[in-house]
Amino acid sequence: MLKKLLPPTLLTLTTALTLGAIPAAHASQAAPAASSAAPVSDSRVSTAFTLPGGKVYPEGIATDPRDHTVYVGSYADGTVYRARPGQRTAEVFLPAGADGRHTANGLRIDARGRLWVTDSTSGVAVYDTASRRRLAHFEVAGAGGLFVNDLAITPDGTAYLTDSVRSVIYRVTPAQLAAGSGALLPAYDLNGHLTPSPAGSFTLNGIVSDPAGRFLLAVDMTAGDLHRIDLRTGSISRVALQGGDLTHADGMDLAPDGTLRVAHNTTNTLTRWHVSPDGTRARLTRTITDPSLQIPTTLSHGPGRTLVVRSQFDKGGPMGPGTPTAFTIASVRGL
């Protein structure tokens, strides 16, 4: 187990890697490939609510569809915040370091209203949102580098989690969840399928499931590729992208109608794609680039708006020196 607080050098390294292989000093020069859906500045970016604290550096977000409560995780110390509908300032839901948690980057709410929270340094924990009690936890087996990043949950209740260092996808089945604990073991190894990247690059990041639970889509943020994992056959293929790529892509949201929304962190960009019903093709339909997104790491789409995490990693955080403004979640209309 790592110490409660990561050494500063390691914290800087891991966060720089999770934002991709391009150094922060040059990040503003990179953007999704030019297309007919040209980048535009969108004036419909506003603030949904504020996160209390001076060094929050948020990364993950999840919305409970039952009551529209929003949960946000802090990469800096593992705090999980909660914002109920109408609240302008979120409250602490799970305090920093609870249950030995170092980070809170990937968040999801499952069909039974349980909150899943990944800790990049170890694995994933599952919480009852009513009692705040931890129901289960799973840790990566084996020694060596790891970075448990994001997760998706299929209709049958199975969770799939990306590892940005090992380039694998872990799996937690409903039976394992009922057992309460266990080892996170790779279900799919994508090392032989990824475009070669510079040494030290982060690869797999955001991951989503199609509504029918037939396949997963996982992004390689450094190569800009999207990979399809067939959950029936286990086959892994590359999605044909039309009109752009997914360089610097972080969190993703896939709607039932095949609309894929993506946050590209260091370029302050959001993209919208139309995914074919079989998940083999995706066409870029909209691009929003706006500096007020403040290094967006992920998003959660709901009726009439998309909530976007403003990480501010480049303002006194692990991406560079500076002083952050208040940490907030953006509301974006028209994505």
XYZ file of N, CA and C in Angstrom, residues 51 57-62 70-75 79-81 104-108 118 149-150 250-251 297-300 308-309 311 313 329:
105
model
N -17.330 23.698 -5.487
C -16.795 22.683 -4.578
C -16.007 23.391 -3.482
N -8.963 20.109 -6.803
C -8.522 19.479 -8.038
C -9.388 18.255 -8.371
N -10.647 18.509 -8.735
C -11.584 17.411 -8.975
C -11.276 16.668 -10.264
N -11.719 15.421 -10.354
C -11.493 14.652 -11.588
C -12.719 13.865 -12.024
N -13.443 13.215 -11.111
C -14.555 12.358 -11.508
C -15.905 12.955 -11.171
N -16.957 12.482 -11.888
C -18.314 12.952 -11.624
C -19.304 11.842 -11.971
N -20.397 11.787 -11.222
C -21.476 10.840 -11.501
C -22.786 11.451 -11.035
N -25.612 14.846 -7.630
C -24.344 14.751 -8.333
C -23.219 14.498 -7.336
N -22.333 13.583 -7.674
C -21.171 13.263 -6.848
C -19.904 13.606 -7.635
N -18.940 14.214 -6.951
C -17.682 14.634 -7.576
C -16.526 14.155 -6.715
N -15.483 13.622 -7.358
C -14.331 13.120 -6.620
C -13.112 14.001 -6.775
N -12.314 14.103 -5.715
C -11.076 14.881 -5.721
C -9.883 13.974 -5.994
N -9.109 14.338 -7.024
C -7.878 13.605 -7.289
C -6.825 13.908 -6.226
N -11.396 13.008 -1.440
C -12.705 13.473 -0.974
C -13.754 13.251 -2.059
N -14.957 12.852 -1.647
C -16.087 12.779 -2.568
C -17.120 13.791 -2.095
N -17.538 14.666 -3.003
C -18.506 15.720 -2.704
C -19.882 15.328 -3.249
N -9.883 9.994 -5.826
C -11.249 9.653 -6.246
C -11.400 10.174 -7.660
N -11.033 9.345 -8.647
C -11.059 9.828 -10.016
C -12.245 9.313 -10.822
N -12.455 8.019 -10.943
C -13.602 7.504 -11.675
C -14.790 7.284 -10.751
N -15.954 7.843 -11.091
C -17.169 7.666 -10.283
C -18.309 7.182 -11.174
N -19.118 6.254 -10.653
C -20.327 5.806 -11.352
C -21.391 5.454 -10.323
N -13.239 4.906 -7.946
C -11.918 4.331 -8.157
C -10.862 5.139 -7.420
N -8.182 4.001 -13.475
C -8.618 5.317 -13.910
C -10.133 5.477 -13.905
N -10.820 4.902 -14.877
C -12.258 5.130 -15.024
C -12.982 3.797 -15.061
N -10.453 12.139 -22.107
C -10.431 11.699 -20.717
C -11.743 10.956 -20.425
N -12.696 11.615 -19.764
C -13.961 10.967 -19.463
C -14.916 11.002 -20.647
N -11.905 17.158 -17.180
C -11.462 15.769 -17.080
C -12.564 14.752 -17.366
N -13.809 15.118 -17.120
C -14.896 14.192 -17.446
C -16.207 14.953 -17.426
N -17.295 14.242 -17.722
C -18.586 14.900 -17.834
C -19.715 13.922 -17.528
N -20.891 14.495 -17.286
C -22.097 13.712 -17.035
C -23.254 14.417 -17.732
N -19.653 19.345 -16.469
C -18.256 19.112 -16.824
C -17.356 19.468 -15.646
N -16.427 18.584 -15.330
C -15.479 18.813 -14.234
C -14.379 19.762 -14.691
N -10.986 20.784 -13.674
C -9.967 20.280 -12.749
C -8.991 21.359 -12.282
N -5.991 21.559 -13.046
C -4.731 20.893 -12.739
C -3.514 21.761 -13.050
N -18.023 23.095 -10.962
C -18.490 22.207 -12.016
C -19.222 23.069 -13.037
